[in-house]
Amino acid sequence: MSSSPSSPSSSTSATAPGPSTAALSALAHSWAAAPEVARVLAASDDDDRVVDVTVAPGARAPLVALLVASGSRRAAPVLLVTATTREAEDLETALGSFLPPASVATFPSWETLPHERLSPRSDTVGRRLAVLRRLAHPETGADADPAYGPLAVVVAPVRALLQPISTGLGDLVPVTLSAGEDRPLEDVVDALAAAAYTRTDLVEQRGDFAVRGGILDVFPPTEEHPVRVEFWGDTVEEIRWFKVADQRSLEIAEHGLWAPPCREMLLTPSVRERARALAEELPGVADMLLKVAEGIAVEGMESLAPALVDGMESVLDAFPERSLIVLSDPERVRTRAHDLVATSAEFLEASWANAAAGNVVPIDLQSVLGTASYWPLAQVREHALEAGRPWWSLTSFASDAELQGLTDPADDDDAMRISLRAHEIDPFRGDTEAAVEQLRSWVQGGWRVVVVTDGPGLARRVYEVLGEHDVRATLEPMGPTAADLVTGLVHVTTGSLGRGFLDDGLQVAVVTETDLTGQPGQTSSTKDMRRMPSRRRKSVDPLQLRPGDHVVHEQHGVGRFVEMMQRTVAGATREYLVIEYAPGKRGQPGDRLFVPTDQLDQITKYVGGEAPSLNKMGGSDWHKTKSRARRYVRQIAADLIRLYSARMATKGHAFGADTPWQRELEDAFPYVETPDQLTTIDEVKADMEKEVPMDRLICGDVGYGKTEIAVRAAFKAIQDGKQVAVLVPTTLLVTQHFN
């Protein structure tokens, strides 16, 4: 077998990626010679405001990378819009194979609806603010960390594009520290508190910080690990990463501490003043506004931003004027945008109906201020064009640019439409012989061929198989320069591109792991493989308590929350929850219990339907209540045992084993199943194949693969001639599931 040696030199391009992706950089360099690609690159510098490009999905990442690296728009980042967050993350990974990974970032959307009394997660907020900060004030210079430097591409799901943001978020200054810097520890603590970080005794989650003597622990929401800052007087002596699990220090954090705020609305004096004035106008959310007025951060307060901050703007306003706005799959983006607006309206209507039944009132500012939760996509498009930001789209279908509604009728004559010859590859679906023969045909025809796998293991295997079949190939862990991508040779390298593409005119072929196996690599599997959400604690949130609320202490029973206060005992100042109980003697004031905030796990909020009577501290009534509760629990357990005994004795329908059609359906799913999914799927099927009536509940967060399990079970039932009912909470979801 013959192979081509690879050069260890690196590309001299200003936007050249690292050596591990140089083969893909060579691919983009070769593809740029295609006349249609050259026309696209030229169009990025003229005055055309609407450009529709027909291009295969696998070729979009190299095309966007070429747009960044060419023309006068090099300094203006590209905003790449996708239909979903998962597509945004996959495109970010693919772009990192052609550009420096640090120059590409995802601008995530809130995982909460704007009218809900829920705040977005601190890591979501941190990532959003980090992107906005890098757009407004990127760090430059020889010593600057590329992770905080200028951005080349920002990938955003359409949900993040449609939701307005507070004006000036990019100007919020992160808390920064570096080794050798002189800064009083008290000033750093005040800065972290002002940036909405929570002071705790032990740092366990993003947004926490703790102080022990001259040691400051901080968990920035944008980092995988927290950092430990050691002070000697007012001098920062050392900054290290540390593990949450055992609190042990790790290696030196070379670039120090960079901690963006944890909330998109900070409790400034102007915000607090407006909250106090607005409390009378919005009685439904007066409880939240009054707490904000007192400087207390409450859950869901970000949804009040349109009424409390100086102004709202589109995320487009954070980009320079000549930045390109590029929609990937515009037809899916438009559908998703329409669904978001419809879903938000439907849930808001349901929340008002829920409030009429005595529950909390939703945060509905539209009826008061006239501000919409989401802008329509057409309005965002018009705003972009008025601000001088060209509006591009990358679609898979040549005729799609001519469909009614893709562009505004007034702009149809002005839109430039370019169709690239790059098209998708027919997947081989694990057929090794067919893949080898196709690669051999391209090599013998003088094509430039690149095979891209997600990991080095499969790359070595592909190289070995090609060698066994006498197909010329080279394994390039370090990669060649752009001039080294030779014809008549298969370049095997690593990367995460999703799907590949062919350019018949230029004789360029890109084959990915998805094309070879029919399934994406591990980097495209469900979220479960990336990071599962942490287990929620059952302790009460003191910021959600109002004076008079009933709470239950594990040892003392039902009491009434009075206030939070600070007390100094033995020289140590701590915060306490004050809980009032029934008086020990008639005619006396109620007894009070001071609970330190580090013992909140002993307190839960009372959730009974009626106003309870207060227990006495040290009395026997609480112990009697718990005894009665245990007796009722035993009674319920006995009833459950009888119920399940009857269930086990009842004969149900035993479904048959999997059919070939079942396996064909499951092989068609695009994502790699996680271990938990595989276990649950097997357990569900085993339950269905028993005669005992099935009783199983599948729990999981949004996007973790519950629907895939349900579809498998539904199909299995249909194979036995049974009917299946699918119940979902909204009309929109009914339509989506039906489609």
Short mmCIF file of C-alpha atoms in Angstrom, two decimals, residues 189-455:
data_model
loop_
_atom_site.label_atom_id
_atom_site.label_comp_id
_atom_site.label_asym_id
_atom_site.label_seq_id
_atom_site.Cartn_x
_atom_site.Cartn_y
_atom_site.Cartn_z
CA VAL A 189 -16.43 39.96 47.29
CA ASP A 190 -18.52 43.11 46.75
CA ALA A 191 -18.03 42.82 42.97
CA LEU A 192 -19.16 39.18 42.96
CA ALA A 193 -22.24 40.00 45.05
CA ALA A 194 -23.10 42.86 42.68
CA ALA A 195 -22.76 40.43 39.76
CA ALA A 196 -25.48 38.22 41.33
CA TYR A 197 -23.16 35.52 42.68
CA THR A 198 -24.43 33.73 45.79
CA ARG A 199 -22.23 33.54 48.87
CA THR A 200 -22.23 30.08 50.41
CA ASP A 201 -20.18 28.12 52.90
CA LEU A 202 -19.15 25.60 50.22
CA VAL A 203 -19.03 26.14 46.46
CA GLU A 204 -21.09 23.41 44.80
CA GLN A 205 -22.76 24.91 41.73
CA ARG A 206 -22.25 27.62 39.15
CA GLY A 207 -22.81 31.10 40.52
CA ASP A 208 -21.56 30.25 44.04
CA PHE A 209 -18.62 31.83 45.86
CA ALA A 210 -17.19 31.25 49.30
CA VAL A 211 -14.59 33.00 51.47
CA ARG A 212 -12.44 31.24 54.04
CA GLY A 213 -9.78 33.50 55.48
CA GLY A 214 -7.57 34.55 52.57
CA ILE A 215 -9.00 31.96 50.16
CA LEU A 216 -11.74 32.82 47.67
CA ASP A 217 -13.58 30.03 45.81
CA VAL A 218 -15.65 31.06 42.77
CA PHE A 219 -17.60 28.98 40.25
CA PRO A 220 -18.03 31.09 37.08
CA PRO A 221 -21.07 29.94 35.06
CA THR A 222 -18.98 29.63 31.90
CA GLU A 223 -16.44 27.17 33.33
CA GLU A 224 -16.43 23.41 33.84
CA HIS A 225 -14.60 23.72 37.18
CA PRO A 226 -14.54 26.42 39.89
CA VAL A 227 -11.38 28.36 40.70
CA ARG A 228 -9.61 28.90 44.01
CA VAL A 229 -7.90 32.26 44.55
CA GLU A 230 -5.31 32.50 47.32
CA PHE A 231 -4.58 35.98 48.71
CA TRP A 232 -1.54 37.11 50.65
CA GLY A 233 -2.81 40.32 52.15
CA ASP A 234 -4.21 42.20 49.16
CA THR A 235 -2.06 40.35 46.60
CA VAL A 236 -3.36 37.44 44.54
CA GLU A 237 -0.74 34.77 45.14
CA GLU A 238 -2.13 31.84 43.14
CA ILE A 239 -5.24 30.82 41.16
CA ARG A 240 -6.05 27.14 40.66
CA TRP A 241 -8.92 25.02 39.42
CA PHE A 242 -10.52 22.69 41.96
CA LYS A 243 -13.00 19.82 41.93
CA VAL A 244 -16.47 20.23 43.38
CA ALA A 245 -16.68 16.57 44.42
CA ASP A 246 -13.81 16.58 46.92
CA GLN A 247 -12.87 20.32 46.97
CA ARG A 248 -9.26 19.44 46.11
CA SER A 249 -7.15 21.86 44.10
CA LEU A 250 -6.11 21.00 40.55
CA GLU A 251 -3.66 22.62 38.15
CA ILE A 252 -2.91 26.32 37.85
CA ALA A 253 -5.56 28.41 36.06
CA GLU A 254 -3.19 30.15 33.68
CA HIS A 255 -5.58 32.90 32.67
CA GLY A 256 -6.88 33.58 36.16
CA LEU A 257 -10.48 34.35 37.07
CA TRP A 258 -12.99 35.58 34.48
CA ALA A 259 -16.47 35.64 35.99
CA PRO A 260 -19.35 37.21 34.05
CA PRO A 261 -22.57 38.12 35.91
CA CYS A 262 -25.04 35.34 36.73
CA ARG A 263 -28.16 37.35 35.93
CA GLU A 264 -29.17 39.48 32.96
CA MET A 265 -30.84 42.02 35.25
CA LEU A 266 -28.79 43.34 38.14
CA LEU A 267 -30.39 45.06 41.12
CA THR A 268 -29.06 48.55 40.51
CA PRO A 269 -30.56 51.58 42.33
CA SER A 270 -32.53 52.58 39.22
CA VAL A 271 -33.99 49.06 38.83
CA ARG A 272 -35.02 48.98 42.48
CA GLU A 273 -36.63 52.42 42.24
CA ARG A 274 -38.64 51.47 39.16
CA ALA A 275 -39.74 48.21 40.79
CA ARG A 276 -41.10 50.11 43.79
CA ALA A 277 -42.99 52.54 41.55
CA LEU A 278 -44.40 49.75 39.36
CA ALA A 279 -45.68 47.59 42.22
CA GLU A 280 -48.98 49.53 42.40
CA GLU A 281 -49.53 49.35 38.63
CA LEU A 282 -49.00 45.56 38.44
CA PRO A 283 -50.69 44.09 41.52
CA GLY A 284 -50.43 40.56 40.13
CA VAL A 285 -46.63 40.61 40.43
CA ALA A 286 -46.39 43.14 43.27
CA ASP A 287 -44.84 40.49 45.52
CA MET A 288 -41.89 40.10 43.14
CA LEU A 289 -41.54 43.83 42.50
CA LEU A 290 -41.45 44.66 46.21
CA LYS A 291 -38.68 42.13 46.81
CA VAL A 292 -36.72 43.52 43.87
CA ALA A 293 -37.24 47.02 45.32
CA GLU A 294 -35.63 45.79 48.53
CA GLY A 295 -32.64 44.43 46.64
CA ILE A 296 -33.67 40.77 46.94
CA ALA A 297 -33.09 38.66 43.84
CA VAL A 298 -36.21 36.59 43.21
CA GLU A 299 -36.88 33.71 40.86
CA GLY A 300 -38.20 34.89 37.51
CA MET A 301 -37.32 38.56 37.95
CA GLU A 302 -35.61 38.61 34.53
CA SER A 303 -39.05 38.51 32.91
CA LEU A 304 -39.71 41.95 34.45
CA ALA A 305 -36.73 43.47 32.61
CA PRO A 306 -38.81 45.25 29.89
CA ALA A 307 -40.43 47.32 32.66
CA LEU A 308 -37.36 47.86 34.85
CA VAL A 309 -34.29 48.41 32.64
CA ASP A 310 -33.41 51.40 30.45
CA GLY A 311 -34.42 49.68 27.21
CA MET A 312 -34.66 46.45 25.24
CA GLU A 313 -32.98 45.60 21.94
CA SER A 314 -32.44 42.73 19.55
CA VAL A 315 -29.31 40.63 19.79
CA LEU A 316 -28.62 41.90 16.25
CA ASP A 317 -27.82 45.29 17.76
CA ALA A 318 -24.80 43.74 19.48
CA PHE A 319 -23.21 43.02 16.07
CA PRO A 320 -21.35 45.51 13.84
CA GLU A 321 -23.29 47.01 10.95
CA ARG A 322 -21.74 44.89 8.20
CA SER A 323 -22.13 41.59 9.98
CA LEU A 324 -23.80 38.86 7.93
CA ILE A 325 -26.99 37.31 9.30
CA VAL A 326 -27.15 33.77 7.88
CA LEU A 327 -30.12 31.42 8.32
CA SER A 328 -29.34 27.71 8.06
CA ASP A 329 -32.41 25.89 6.67
CA PRO A 330 -34.65 29.01 6.51
CA GLU A 331 -37.80 26.95 6.05
CA ARG A 332 -37.20 25.15 9.36
CA VAL A 333 -36.18 28.40 11.06
CA ARG A 334 -39.42 30.07 9.97
CA THR A 335 -41.52 27.12 11.13
CA ARG A 336 -39.74 27.05 14.49
CA ALA A 337 -40.17 30.82 14.91
CA HIS A 338 -43.90 30.55 14.24
CA ASP A 339 -44.21 27.64 16.68
CA LEU A 340 -42.38 29.57 19.41
CA VAL A 341 -44.74 32.53 19.20
CA ALA A 342 -47.78 30.23 19.15
CA THR A 343 -46.51 28.12 22.07
CA SER A 344 -45.74 31.19 24.18
CA ALA A 345 -49.23 32.60 23.57
CA GLU A 346 -50.90 29.26 24.36
CA PHE A 347 -48.99 28.75 27.61
CA LEU A 348 -49.67 32.36 28.65
CA GLU A 349 -53.39 31.81 28.12
CA ALA A 350 -53.21 28.60 30.15
CA SER A 351 -51.33 30.43 32.92
CA TRP A 352 -54.10 33.03 33.18
CA ALA A 353 -56.67 30.24 33.37
CA ASN A 354 -54.56 28.66 36.11
CA ALA A 355 -54.40 32.00 37.93
CA ALA A 356 -58.21 32.26 37.81
CA ALA A 357 -58.28 29.02 39.80
CA GLY A 358 -56.31 30.66 42.60
CA ASN A 359 -52.70 30.09 41.54
CA VAL A 360 -49.99 32.67 40.89
CA VAL A 361 -50.44 35.29 38.18
CA PRO A 362 -48.10 35.03 35.16
CA ILE A 363 -45.74 37.87 34.27
CA ASP A 364 -47.68 39.43 31.39
CA LEU A 365 -46.18 42.79 30.44
CA GLN A 366 -47.64 42.84 26.94
CA SER A 367 -51.03 44.05 28.08
CA VAL A 368 -49.45 46.83 30.18
CA LEU A 369 -46.39 47.93 28.21
CA GLY A 370 -47.24 46.59 24.76
CA THR A 371 -43.95 44.65 24.64
CA ALA A 372 -44.04 41.23 22.99
CA SER A 373 -42.22 38.26 24.46
CA TYR A 374 -40.84 37.30 21.05
CA TRP A 375 -40.41 39.41 17.94
CA PRO A 376 -41.85 37.91 14.73
CA LEU A 377 -39.12 36.72 12.40
CA ALA A 378 -40.29 39.15 9.70
CA GLN A 379 -39.77 42.04 12.13
CA VAL A 380 -36.26 40.83 12.99
CA ARG A 381 -35.45 40.55 9.29
CA GLU A 382 -36.70 44.07 8.60
CA HIS A 383 -34.70 45.39 11.56
CA ALA A 384 -31.54 43.73 10.25
CA LEU A 385 -31.89 45.16 6.74
CA GLU A 386 -32.67 48.65 8.04
CA ALA A 387 -29.48 48.53 10.14
CA GLY A 388 -27.37 47.54 7.13
CA ARG A 389 -26.87 43.90 8.07
CA PRO A 390 -27.25 41.60 5.01
CA TRP A 391 -29.77 38.76 5.38
CA TRP A 392 -28.56 35.46 3.90
CA SER A 393 -30.05 31.98 3.84
CA LEU A 394 -28.51 28.56 3.25
CA THR A 395 -31.09 26.09 1.97
CA SER A 396 -30.91 22.53 0.67
CA PHE A 397 -33.38 22.96 -2.18
CA ALA A 398 -32.79 24.94 -5.33
CA SER A 399 -36.47 25.78 -5.66
CA ASP A 400 -36.81 26.84 -2.03
CA ALA A 401 -35.59 30.37 -2.69
CA GLU A 402 -38.53 30.85 -5.06
CA LEU A 403 -41.19 29.63 -2.65
CA GLN A 404 -43.76 32.15 -1.48
CA GLY A 405 -42.71 33.68 1.81
CA LEU A 406 -38.96 32.99 1.76
CA THR A 407 -38.29 36.66 1.08
CA ASP A 408 -40.56 39.65 1.25
CA PRO A 409 -42.31 40.28 -2.11
CA ALA A 410 -40.78 43.75 -2.30
CA ASP A 411 -37.30 42.25 -2.09
CA ASP A 412 -37.78 39.32 -4.46
CA ASP A 413 -36.31 41.23 -7.40
CA ASP A 414 -33.33 42.34 -5.34
CA ALA A 415 -32.46 38.93 -3.89
CA MET A 416 -29.34 37.26 -5.28
CA ARG A 417 -29.74 33.50 -5.67
CA ILE A 418 -26.69 31.27 -6.01
CA SER A 419 -26.82 27.49 -6.38
CA LEU A 420 -23.72 25.52 -5.47
CA ARG A 421 -23.06 22.19 -7.15
CA ALA A 422 -22.18 20.55 -3.83
CA HIS A 423 -24.75 17.88 -2.99
CA GLU A 424 -25.25 15.21 -0.35
CA ILE A 425 -23.72 11.73 -0.45
CA ASP A 426 -25.91 8.66 -0.52
CA PRO A 427 -25.13 7.07 2.87
CA PHE A 428 -23.43 3.68 2.89
CA ARG A 429 -25.17 2.62 6.16
CA GLY A 430 -22.35 0.32 7.27
CA ASP A 431 -21.84 -1.34 3.85
CA THR A 432 -18.05 -1.54 3.93
CA GLU A 433 -17.67 -3.07 0.48
CA ALA A 434 -19.78 -0.38 -1.18
CA ALA A 435 -17.87 2.38 0.65
CA VAL A 436 -14.47 0.97 -0.33
CA GLU A 437 -15.48 0.59 -3.98
CA GLN A 438 -16.82 4.15 -4.13
CA LEU A 439 -13.65 5.54 -2.56
CA ARG A 440 -11.56 3.47 -4.98
CA SER A 441 -13.56 4.89 -7.90
CA TRP A 442 -12.94 8.47 -6.77
CA VAL A 443 -9.23 7.84 -6.22
CA GLN A 444 -8.82 6.28 -9.67
CA GLY A 445 -10.73 9.21 -11.18
CA GLY A 446 -8.27 11.73 -9.73
CA TRP A 447 -10.61 13.15 -7.10
CA ARG A 448 -9.50 14.87 -3.90
CA VAL A 449 -11.10 12.77 -1.15
CA VAL A 450 -11.31 13.43 2.58
CA VAL A 451 -12.78 10.93 5.06
CA VAL A 452 -13.65 12.52 8.40
CA THR A 453 -14.46 10.54 11.55
CA ASP A 454 -15.38 11.84 14.98
CA GLY A 455 -12.64 9.95 16.80
#
